[in-house]
mmCIF file with all atom_site columns, C-alpha atoms and ligand atoms in Angstrom:
data_model
loop_
_atom_site.group_PDB
_atom_site.id
_atom_site.type_symbol
_atom_site.label_atom_id
_atom_site.label_alt_id
_atom_site.label_comp_id
_atom_site.label_asym_id
_atom_site.label_entity_id
_atom_site.label_seq_id
_atom_site.pdbx_PDB_ins_code
_atom_site.Cartn_x
_atom_site.Cartn_y
_atom_site.Cartn_z
_atom_site.occupancy
_atom_site.B_iso_or_equiv
_atom_site.pdbx_formal_charge
_atom_site.auth_seq_id
_atom_site.auth_comp_id
_atom_site.auth_asym_id
_atom_site.auth_atom_id
_atom_site.pdbx_PDB_model_num
ATOM   1   C  CA  . MET A 1 1   ? 13.428  -30.341 13.637  1.00 52.00 ? 1   MET A CA  1
ATOM   2   C  CA  . THR A 1 2   ? 12.879  -27.341 11.418  1.00 59.00 ? 2   THR A CA  1
ATOM   3   C  CA  . GLU A 1 3   ? 13.846  -23.979 12.718  1.00 70.00 ? 3   GLU A CA  1
ATOM   4   C  CA  . ILE A 1 4   ? 11.070  -21.379 12.686  1.00 80.00 ? 4   ILE A CA  1
ATOM   5   C  CA  . TYR A 1 5   ? 12.545  -18.237 11.206  1.00 90.00 ? 5   TYR A CA  1
ATOM   6   C  CA  . SER A 1 6   ? 11.816  -14.848 12.719  1.00 95.00 ? 6   SER A CA  1
ATOM   7   C  CA  . ASP A 1 7   ? 10.214  -11.858 11.013  1.00 97.00 ? 7   ASP A CA  1
ATOM   8   C  CA  . GLU A 1 8   ? 13.636  -10.183 11.079  1.00 97.00 ? 8   GLU A CA  1
ATOM   9   C  CA  . TYR A 1 9   ? 15.154  -13.115 9.212   1.00 97.00 ? 9   TYR A CA  1
ATOM   10  C  CA  . TRP A 1 10  ? 12.663  -12.800 6.346   1.00 98.00 ? 10  TRP A CA  1
ATOM   11  C  CA  . MET A 1 11  ? 12.853  -9.014  6.369   1.00 98.00 ? 11  MET A CA  1
ATOM   12  C  CA  . ARG A 1 12  ? 16.608  -9.209  5.755   1.00 98.00 ? 12  ARG A CA  1
ATOM   13  C  CA  . GLN A 1 13  ? 15.890  -11.276 2.663   1.00 98.00 ? 13  GLN A CA  1
ATOM   14  C  CA  . ALA A 1 14  ? 13.333  -8.713  1.526   1.00 98.00 ? 14  ALA A CA  1
ATOM   15  C  CA  . MET A 1 15  ? 16.031  -6.061  2.008   1.00 98.00 ? 15  MET A CA  1
ATOM   16  C  CA  . ASP A 1 16  ? 18.359  -8.040  -0.285  1.00 98.00 ? 16  ASP A CA  1
ATOM   17  C  CA  . LEU A 1 17  ? 15.629  -7.954  -2.926  1.00 98.00 ? 17  LEU A CA  1
ATOM   18  C  CA  . ALA A 1 18  ? 15.232  -4.215  -2.390  1.00 98.00 ? 18  ALA A CA  1
ATOM   19  C  CA  . MET A 1 19  ? 18.937  -3.806  -3.151  1.00 97.00 ? 19  MET A CA  1
ATOM   20  C  CA  . GLN A 1 20  ? 18.363  -5.530  -6.492  1.00 97.00 ? 20  GLN A CA  1
ATOM   21  C  CA  . ALA A 1 21  ? 15.811  -2.844  -7.317  1.00 97.00 ? 21  ALA A CA  1
ATOM   22  C  CA  . GLN A 1 22  ? 18.289  -0.170  -6.340  1.00 96.00 ? 22  GLN A CA  1
ATOM   23  C  CA  . THR A 1 23  ? 21.006  -1.494  -8.658  1.00 95.00 ? 23  THR A CA  1
ATOM   24  C  CA  . LYS A 1 24  ? 18.507  -0.962  -11.502 1.00 94.00 ? 24  LYS A CA  1
ATOM   25  C  CA  . GLY A 1 25  ? 17.909  2.639   -10.440 1.00 93.00 ? 25  GLY A CA  1
ATOM   26  C  CA  . GLU A 1 26  ? 14.521  1.819   -8.958  1.00 96.00 ? 26  GLU A CA  1
ATOM   27  C  CA  . ILE A 1 27  ? 13.274  2.828   -5.518  1.00 97.00 ? 27  ILE A CA  1
ATOM   28  C  CA  . PRO A 1 28  ? 14.597  0.047   -3.265  1.00 97.00 ? 28  PRO A CA  1
ATOM   29  C  CA  . VAL A 1 29  ? 11.593  -1.982  -2.141  1.00 98.00 ? 29  VAL A CA  1
ATOM   30  C  CA  . GLY A 1 30  ? 11.612  -5.767  -1.847  1.00 98.00 ? 30  GLY A CA  1
ATOM   31  C  CA  . ALA A 1 31  ? 8.876   -8.287  -1.023  1.00 98.00 ? 31  ALA A CA  1
ATOM   32  C  CA  . LEU A 1 32  ? 8.742   -11.923 -0.108  1.00 97.00 ? 32  LEU A CA  1
ATOM   33  C  CA  . LEU A 1 33  ? 5.822   -14.342 0.184   1.00 98.00 ? 33  LEU A CA  1
ATOM   34  C  CA  . VAL A 1 34  ? 6.320   -17.003 2.832   1.00 98.00 ? 34  VAL A CA  1
ATOM   35  C  CA  . ALA A 1 35  ? 4.275   -20.048 3.818   1.00 96.00 ? 35  ALA A CA  1
ATOM   36  C  CA  . ASP A 1 36  ? 5.165   -22.939 6.104   1.00 94.00 ? 36  ASP A CA  1
ATOM   37  C  CA  . ASN A 1 37  ? 8.524   -21.390 6.854   1.00 93.00 ? 37  ASN A CA  1
ATOM   38  C  CA  . LYS A 1 38  ? 9.478   -21.408 3.145   1.00 96.00 ? 38  LYS A CA  1
ATOM   39  C  CA  . ILE A 1 39  ? 9.742   -18.772 0.416   1.00 97.00 ? 39  ILE A CA  1
ATOM   40  C  CA  . ILE A 1 40  ? 6.915   -19.096 -2.101  1.00 97.00 ? 40  ILE A CA  1
ATOM   41  C  CA  . ALA A 1 41  ? 7.747   -16.062 -4.230  1.00 98.00 ? 41  ALA A CA  1
ATOM   42  C  CA  . GLU A 1 42  ? 9.904   -12.942 -4.397  1.00 98.00 ? 42  GLU A CA  1
ATOM   43  C  CA  . GLY A 1 43  ? 9.590   -9.548  -5.967  1.00 98.00 ? 43  GLY A CA  1
ATOM   44  C  CA  . TYR A 1 44  ? 11.290  -6.191  -6.147  1.00 98.00 ? 44  TYR A CA  1
ATOM   45  C  CA  . ASN A 1 45  ? 10.180  -2.819  -7.328  1.00 97.00 ? 45  ASN A CA  1
ATOM   46  C  CA  . HIS A 1 46  ? 10.758  -2.139  -11.070 1.00 96.00 ? 46  HIS A CA  1
ATOM   47  C  CA  . PRO A 1 47  ? 8.085   0.090   -12.623 1.00 96.00 ? 47  PRO A CA  1
ATOM   48  C  CA  . ILE A 1 48  ? 10.608  2.308   -14.461 1.00 95.00 ? 48  ILE A CA  1
ATOM   49  C  CA  . THR A 1 49  ? 12.504  -0.543  -16.133 1.00 94.00 ? 49  THR A CA  1
ATOM   50  C  CA  . ASP A 1 50  ? 9.297   -2.293  -17.176 1.00 94.00 ? 50  ASP A CA  1
ATOM   51  C  CA  . HIS A 1 51  ? 7.268   0.819   -18.076 1.00 96.00 ? 51  HIS A CA  1
ATOM   52  C  CA  . ASP A 1 52  ? 4.697   -0.643  -15.722 1.00 96.00 ? 52  ASP A CA  1
ATOM   53  C  CA  . PRO A 1 53  ? 3.103   1.526   -13.031 1.00 96.00 ? 53  PRO A CA  1
ATOM   54  C  CA  . THR A 1 54  ? 1.894   -1.611  -11.234 1.00 97.00 ? 54  THR A CA  1
ATOM   55  C  CA  . ALA A 1 55  ? 5.315   -3.299  -10.993 1.00 97.00 ? 55  ALA A CA  1
ATOM   56  C  CA  . HIS A 1 56  ? 5.634   -2.803  -7.240  1.00 98.00 ? 56  HIS A CA  1
ATOM   57  C  CA  . ALA A 1 57  ? 7.517   -5.434  -5.232  1.00 98.00 ? 57  ALA A CA  1
ATOM   58  C  CA  . GLU A 1 58  ? 4.343   -6.695  -3.530  1.00 98.00 ? 58  GLU A CA  1
ATOM   59  C  CA  . ILE A 1 59  ? 2.379   -7.083  -6.773  1.00 98.00 ? 59  ILE A CA  1
ATOM   60  C  CA  . ILE A 1 60  ? 5.227   -9.074  -8.330  1.00 98.00 ? 60  ILE A CA  1
ATOM   61  C  CA  . ALA A 1 61  ? 5.482   -11.350 -5.277  1.00 98.00 ? 61  ALA A CA  1
ATOM   62  C  CA  . LEU A 1 62  ? 1.700   -11.898 -5.148  1.00 98.00 ? 62  LEU A CA  1
ATOM   63  C  CA  . ARG A 1 63  ? 1.499   -12.686 -8.879  1.00 98.00 ? 63  ARG A CA  1
ATOM   64  C  CA  . ARG A 1 64  ? 4.372   -15.125 -8.679  1.00 98.00 ? 64  ARG A CA  1
ATOM   65  C  CA  . GLY A 1 65  ? 2.887   -16.606 -5.521  1.00 98.00 ? 65  GLY A CA  1
ATOM   66  C  CA  . GLY A 1 66  ? -0.362  -17.325 -7.338  1.00 98.00 ? 66  GLY A CA  1
ATOM   67  C  CA  . THR A 1 67  ? 1.496   -19.056 -10.151 1.00 98.00 ? 67  THR A CA  1
ATOM   68  C  CA  . GLN A 1 68  ? 3.589   -21.013 -7.689  1.00 97.00 ? 68  GLN A CA  1
ATOM   69  C  CA  . LEU A 1 69  ? 0.619   -22.177 -5.603  1.00 97.00 ? 69  LEU A CA  1
ATOM   70  C  CA  . GLN A 1 70  ? -1.620  -22.548 -8.670  1.00 98.00 ? 70  GLN A CA  1
ATOM   71  C  CA  . ASN A 1 71  ? -4.273  -20.636 -6.808  1.00 98.00 ? 71  ASN A CA  1
ATOM   72  C  CA  . TYR A 1 72  ? -5.506  -17.039 -6.891  1.00 97.00 ? 72  TYR A CA  1
ATOM   73  C  CA  . ARG A 1 73  ? -6.136  -17.250 -3.147  1.00 97.00 ? 73  ARG A CA  1
ATOM   74  C  CA  . LEU A 1 74  ? -2.884  -17.091 -1.236  1.00 97.00 ? 74  LEU A CA  1
ATOM   75  C  CA  . LEU A 1 75  ? -4.318  -18.469 1.986   1.00 96.00 ? 75  LEU A CA  1
ATOM   76  C  CA  . GLU A 1 76  ? -2.094  -18.943 5.026   1.00 96.00 ? 76  GLU A CA  1
ATOM   77  C  CA  . THR A 1 77  ? 0.751   -16.934 3.542   1.00 98.00 ? 77  THR A CA  1
ATOM   78  C  CA  . THR A 1 78  ? 2.688   -14.019 4.982   1.00 98.00 ? 78  THR A CA  1
ATOM   79  C  CA  . LEU A 1 79  ? 3.903   -11.160 2.833   1.00 98.00 ? 79  LEU A CA  1
ATOM   80  C  CA  . TYR A 1 80  ? 7.092   -9.409  3.935   1.00 98.00 ? 80  TYR A CA  1
ATOM   81  C  CA  . VAL A 1 81  ? 7.831   -6.019  2.423   1.00 98.00 ? 81  VAL A CA  1
ATOM   82  C  CA  . THR A 1 82  ? 10.473  -3.447  3.287   1.00 98.00 ? 82  THR A CA  1
ATOM   83  C  CA  . LEU A 1 83  ? 8.082   -0.480  2.968   1.00 98.00 ? 83  LEU A CA  1
ATOM   84  C  CA  . GLU A 1 84  ? 4.485   0.011   4.055   1.00 98.00 ? 84  GLU A CA  1
ATOM   85  C  CA  . PRO A 1 85  ? 2.291   -0.877  1.032   1.00 98.00 ? 85  PRO A CA  1
ATOM   86  C  CA  . CYS A 1 86  ? 0.512   1.699   -1.118  1.00 98.00 ? 86  CYS A CA  1
ATOM   87  C  CA  . VAL A 1 87  ? -3.227  1.672   -1.823  1.00 97.00 ? 87  VAL A CA  1
ATOM   88  C  CA  . MET A 1 88  ? -2.828  -0.501  -4.934  1.00 98.00 ? 88  MET A CA  1
ATOM   89  C  CA  . CYS A 1 89  ? -0.730  -3.130  -3.172  1.00 98.00 ? 89  CYS A CA  1
ATOM   90  C  CA  . ALA A 1 90  ? -2.959  -3.145  -0.070  1.00 97.00 ? 90  ALA A CA  1
ATOM   91  C  CA  . GLY A 1 91  ? -5.931  -3.733  -2.391  1.00 96.00 ? 91  GLY A CA  1
ATOM   92  C  CA  . ALA A 1 92  ? -4.121  -6.614  -4.072  1.00 97.00 ? 92  ALA A CA  1
ATOM   93  C  CA  . MET A 1 93  ? -3.385  -8.113  -0.651  1.00 97.00 ? 93  MET A CA  1
ATOM   94  C  CA  . ILE A 1 94  ? -7.077  -8.095  0.212   1.00 96.00 ? 94  ILE A CA  1
ATOM   95  C  CA  . HIS A 1 95  ? -7.923  -9.792  -3.101  1.00 96.00 ? 95  HIS A CA  1
ATOM   96  C  CA  . SER A 1 96  ? -5.212  -12.380 -2.597  1.00 97.00 ? 96  SER A CA  1
ATOM   97  C  CA  . ARG A 1 97  ? -6.430  -13.274 0.927   1.00 96.00 ? 97  ARG A CA  1
ATOM   98  C  CA  . ILE A 1 98  ? -2.979  -13.365 2.459   1.00 98.00 ? 98  ILE A CA  1
ATOM   99  C  CA  . GLN A 1 99  ? -3.090  -14.112 6.166   1.00 97.00 ? 99  GLN A CA  1
ATOM   100 C  CA  . ARG A 1 100 ? -0.457  -11.725 7.380   1.00 98.00 ? 100 ARG A CA  1
ATOM   101 C  CA  . LEU A 1 101 ? 1.476   -8.634  6.306   1.00 98.00 ? 101 LEU A CA  1
ATOM   102 C  CA  . VAL A 1 102 ? 4.823   -7.680  7.817   1.00 98.00 ? 102 VAL A CA  1
ATOM   103 C  CA  . TYR A 1 103 ? 6.420   -4.433  6.715   1.00 98.00 ? 103 TYR A CA  1
ATOM   104 C  CA  . GLY A 1 104 ? 9.571   -2.501  7.580   1.00 98.00 ? 104 GLY A CA  1
ATOM   105 C  CA  . ALA A 1 105 ? 9.496   1.276   7.190   1.00 98.00 ? 105 ALA A CA  1
ATOM   106 C  CA  . SER A 1 106 ? 6.318   3.335   7.397   1.00 97.00 ? 106 SER A CA  1
ATOM   107 C  CA  . ASP A 1 107 ? 5.430   5.511   4.428   1.00 97.00 ? 107 ASP A CA  1
ATOM   108 C  CA  . MET A 1 108 ? 3.908   8.812   5.470   1.00 95.00 ? 108 MET A CA  1
ATOM   109 C  CA  . LYS A 1 109 ? 3.273   9.823   1.836   1.00 95.00 ? 109 LYS A CA  1
ATOM   110 C  CA  . THR A 1 110 ? 1.560   6.755   0.411   1.00 96.00 ? 110 THR A CA  1
ATOM   111 C  CA  . GLY A 1 111 ? 1.222   4.165   3.195   1.00 97.00 ? 111 GLY A CA  1
ATOM   112 C  CA  . ALA A 1 112 ? -2.122  2.347   3.105   1.00 97.00 ? 112 ALA A CA  1
ATOM   113 C  CA  . ALA A 1 113 ? -1.631  0.345   6.308   1.00 96.00 ? 113 ALA A CA  1
ATOM   114 C  CA  . GLY A 1 114 ? -2.309  3.286   8.570   1.00 96.00 ? 114 GLY A CA  1
ATOM   115 C  CA  . SER A 1 115 ? 0.151   6.075   7.741   1.00 96.00 ? 115 SER A CA  1
ATOM   116 C  CA  . LEU A 1 116 ? -1.801  7.916   5.053   1.00 97.00 ? 116 LEU A CA  1
ATOM   117 C  CA  . ILE A 1 117 ? -4.897  5.775   4.988   1.00 96.00 ? 117 ILE A CA  1
ATOM   118 C  CA  . ASP A 1 118 ? -5.838  2.411   6.485   1.00 95.00 ? 118 ASP A CA  1
ATOM   119 C  CA  . ILE A 1 119 ? -7.271  0.253   3.723   1.00 94.00 ? 119 ILE A CA  1
ATOM   120 C  CA  . LEU A 1 120 ? -6.399  -3.033  5.376   1.00 94.00 ? 120 LEU A CA  1
ATOM   121 C  CA  . ARG A 1 121 ? -8.265  -2.341  8.615   1.00 93.00 ? 121 ARG A CA  1
ATOM   122 C  CA  . HIS A 1 122 ? -11.247 -0.608  7.027   1.00 92.00 ? 122 HIS A CA  1
ATOM   123 C  CA  . PRO A 1 123 ? -14.284 -1.774  9.023   1.00 90.00 ? 123 PRO A CA  1
ATOM   124 C  CA  . GLY A 1 124 ? -16.189 -2.611  5.835   1.00 88.00 ? 124 GLY A CA  1
ATOM   125 C  CA  . MET A 1 125 ? -13.551 -5.052  4.581   1.00 85.00 ? 125 MET A CA  1
ATOM   126 C  CA  . ASN A 1 126 ? -14.616 -8.673  4.845   1.00 82.00 ? 126 ASN A CA  1
ATOM   127 C  CA  . HIS A 1 127 ? -11.072 -10.053 4.862   1.00 84.00 ? 127 HIS A CA  1
ATOM   128 C  CA  . ARG A 1 128 ? -8.852  -9.299  7.846   1.00 90.00 ? 128 ARG A CA  1
ATOM   129 C  CA  . ILE A 1 129 ? -5.100  -9.352  7.475   1.00 96.00 ? 129 ILE A CA  1
ATOM   130 C  CA  . GLU A 1 130 ? -2.895  -9.518  10.565  1.00 96.00 ? 130 GLU A CA  1
ATOM   131 C  CA  . ILE A 1 131 ? -0.441  -6.637  10.368  1.00 97.00 ? 131 ILE A CA  1
ATOM   132 C  CA  . THR A 1 132 ? 2.980   -6.208  11.941  1.00 97.00 ? 132 THR A CA  1
ATOM   133 C  CA  . GLY A 1 133 ? 4.769   -2.963  11.021  1.00 97.00 ? 133 GLY A CA  1
ATOM   134 C  CA  . GLY A 1 134 ? 8.181   -1.615  11.934  1.00 97.00 ? 134 GLY A CA  1
ATOM   135 C  CA  . VAL A 1 135 ? 10.248  -4.805  11.554  1.00 98.00 ? 135 VAL A CA  1
ATOM   136 C  CA  . LEU A 1 136 ? 13.859  -3.638  10.987  1.00 98.00 ? 136 LEU A CA  1
ATOM   137 C  CA  . GLU A 1 137 ? 12.315  -0.224  10.488  1.00 97.00 ? 137 GLU A CA  1
ATOM   138 C  CA  . GLN A 1 138 ? 15.592  1.668   10.973  1.00 97.00 ? 138 GLN A CA  1
ATOM   139 C  CA  . GLU A 1 139 ? 17.471  -0.351  8.367   1.00 97.00 ? 139 GLU A CA  1
ATOM   140 C  CA  . CYS A 1 140 ? 14.647  -0.328  5.835   1.00 97.00 ? 140 CYS A CA  1
ATOM   141 C  CA  . SER A 1 141 ? 14.136  3.376   6.184   1.00 97.00 ? 141 SER A CA  1
ATOM   142 C  CA  . ALA A 1 142 ? 17.893  4.137   6.083   1.00 97.00 ? 142 ALA A CA  1
ATOM   143 C  CA  . MET A 1 143 ? 18.137  2.240   2.786   1.00 97.00 ? 143 MET A CA  1
ATOM   144 C  CA  . LEU A 1 144 ? 15.414  4.427   1.274   1.00 96.00 ? 144 LEU A CA  1
ATOM   145 C  CA  . SER A 1 145 ? 16.819  7.705   2.607   1.00 96.00 ? 145 SER A CA  1
ATOM   146 C  CA  . ALA A 1 146 ? 20.279  6.840   1.275   1.00 96.00 ? 146 ALA A CA  1
ATOM   147 C  CA  . PHE A 1 147 ? 18.769  6.124   -2.137  1.00 96.00 ? 147 PHE A CA  1
ATOM   148 C  CA  . PHE A 1 148 ? 16.837  9.409   -2.291  1.00 94.00 ? 148 PHE A CA  1
ATOM   149 C  CA  . LYS A 1 149 ? 19.830  11.381  -1.058  1.00 96.00 ? 149 LYS A CA  1
ATOM   150 C  CA  . GLN A 1 150 ? 22.033  9.856   -3.752  1.00 93.00 ? 150 GLN A CA  1
ATOM   151 C  CA  . ARG A 1 151 ? 19.376  10.575  -6.386  1.00 92.00 ? 151 ARG A CA  1
ATOM   152 C  CA  . ARG A 1 152 ? 19.063  14.216  -5.297  1.00 94.00 ? 152 ARG A CA  1
ATOM   153 C  CA  . GLU A 1 153 ? 22.840  14.583  -5.549  1.00 94.00 ? 153 GLU A CA  1
ATOM   154 C  CA  . GLN A 1 154 ? 22.860  13.045  -9.030  1.00 92.00 ? 154 GLN A CA  1
ATOM   155 C  CA  . HIS A 1 155 ? 20.150  15.495  -10.139 1.00 92.00 ? 155 HIS A CA  1
ATOM   156 C  CA  . LYS A 1 156 ? 22.129  18.399  -8.707  1.00 94.00 ? 156 LYS A CA  1
ATOM   157 C  CA  . GLU A 1 157 ? 25.263  17.251  -10.485 1.00 94.00 ? 157 GLU A CA  1
ATOM   158 C  CA  . LEU A 1 158 ? 23.376  16.871  -13.760 1.00 93.00 ? 158 LEU A CA  1
ATOM   159 C  CA  . LYS A 1 159 ? 21.952  20.379  -13.417 1.00 94.00 ? 159 LYS A CA  1
ATOM   160 C  CA  . ARG A 1 160 ? 25.417  21.745  -12.723 1.00 94.00 ? 160 ARG A CA  1
ATOM   161 C  CA  . LEU A 1 161 ? 26.828  20.044  -15.815 1.00 93.00 ? 161 LEU A CA  1
ATOM   162 C  CA  . LYS A 1 162 ? 24.009  21.351  -17.994 1.00 93.00 ? 162 LYS A CA  1
ATOM   163 C  CA  . LYS A 1 163 ? 24.529  24.874  -16.715 1.00 92.00 ? 163 LYS A CA  1
ATOM   164 C  CA  . GLN A 1 164 ? 28.256  24.555  -17.397 1.00 91.00 ? 164 GLN A CA  1
ATOM   165 C  CA  . GLN A 1 165 ? 27.567  23.415  -20.968 1.00 90.00 ? 165 GLN A CA  1
ATOM   166 C  CA  . LEU A 1 166 ? 25.287  26.389  -21.575 1.00 89.00 ? 166 LEU A CA  1
ATOM   167 C  CA  . GLU A 1 167 ? 27.913  28.788  -20.322 1.00 87.00 ? 167 GLU A CA  1
ATOM   168 C  CA  . GLU A 1 168 ? 30.619  27.381  -22.570 1.00 81.00 ? 168 GLU A CA  1
HETATM 169 ZN ZN1 . ZN  B 2 .   ? 2.524   -0.540  -4.020  1.00 97.65 ? 201 ZN  B ZN1 1
#
């Protein structure tokens, strides 16, 4: 008998992917495409490294998913992502026809699943995606806050060093 894994189980794996982004100095966001209780594709955020504004975790996972399934329609798949998707990624999800979206932390600044704007539940959209938000929300959001805090401190330190150099 195969065990059916929980949303939390897959979200932890998405968090591991997010950590990979963080080690490259990217905002830690990870995504995972799952079907039939199996991973189809993975992705993590790396726009800076790739000089690619579209290299969000979700886009990478959807692209790889298409290649893996040899289909541009990713029917009956679930996309797990540690952060609420932006407008671009939500748009890509509609085009890809995923069945379900599960996300961790909400994004008040750019979230397109209800926080800033609700692209996915727009009444004019002909494809409906089931949405579950807030899975391991605390952990996902803590990971992001820790990253931004560390980055702010690095910037401060850099500024301090520059000032010191000028004074010497
Ligand atoms: Zn995005």
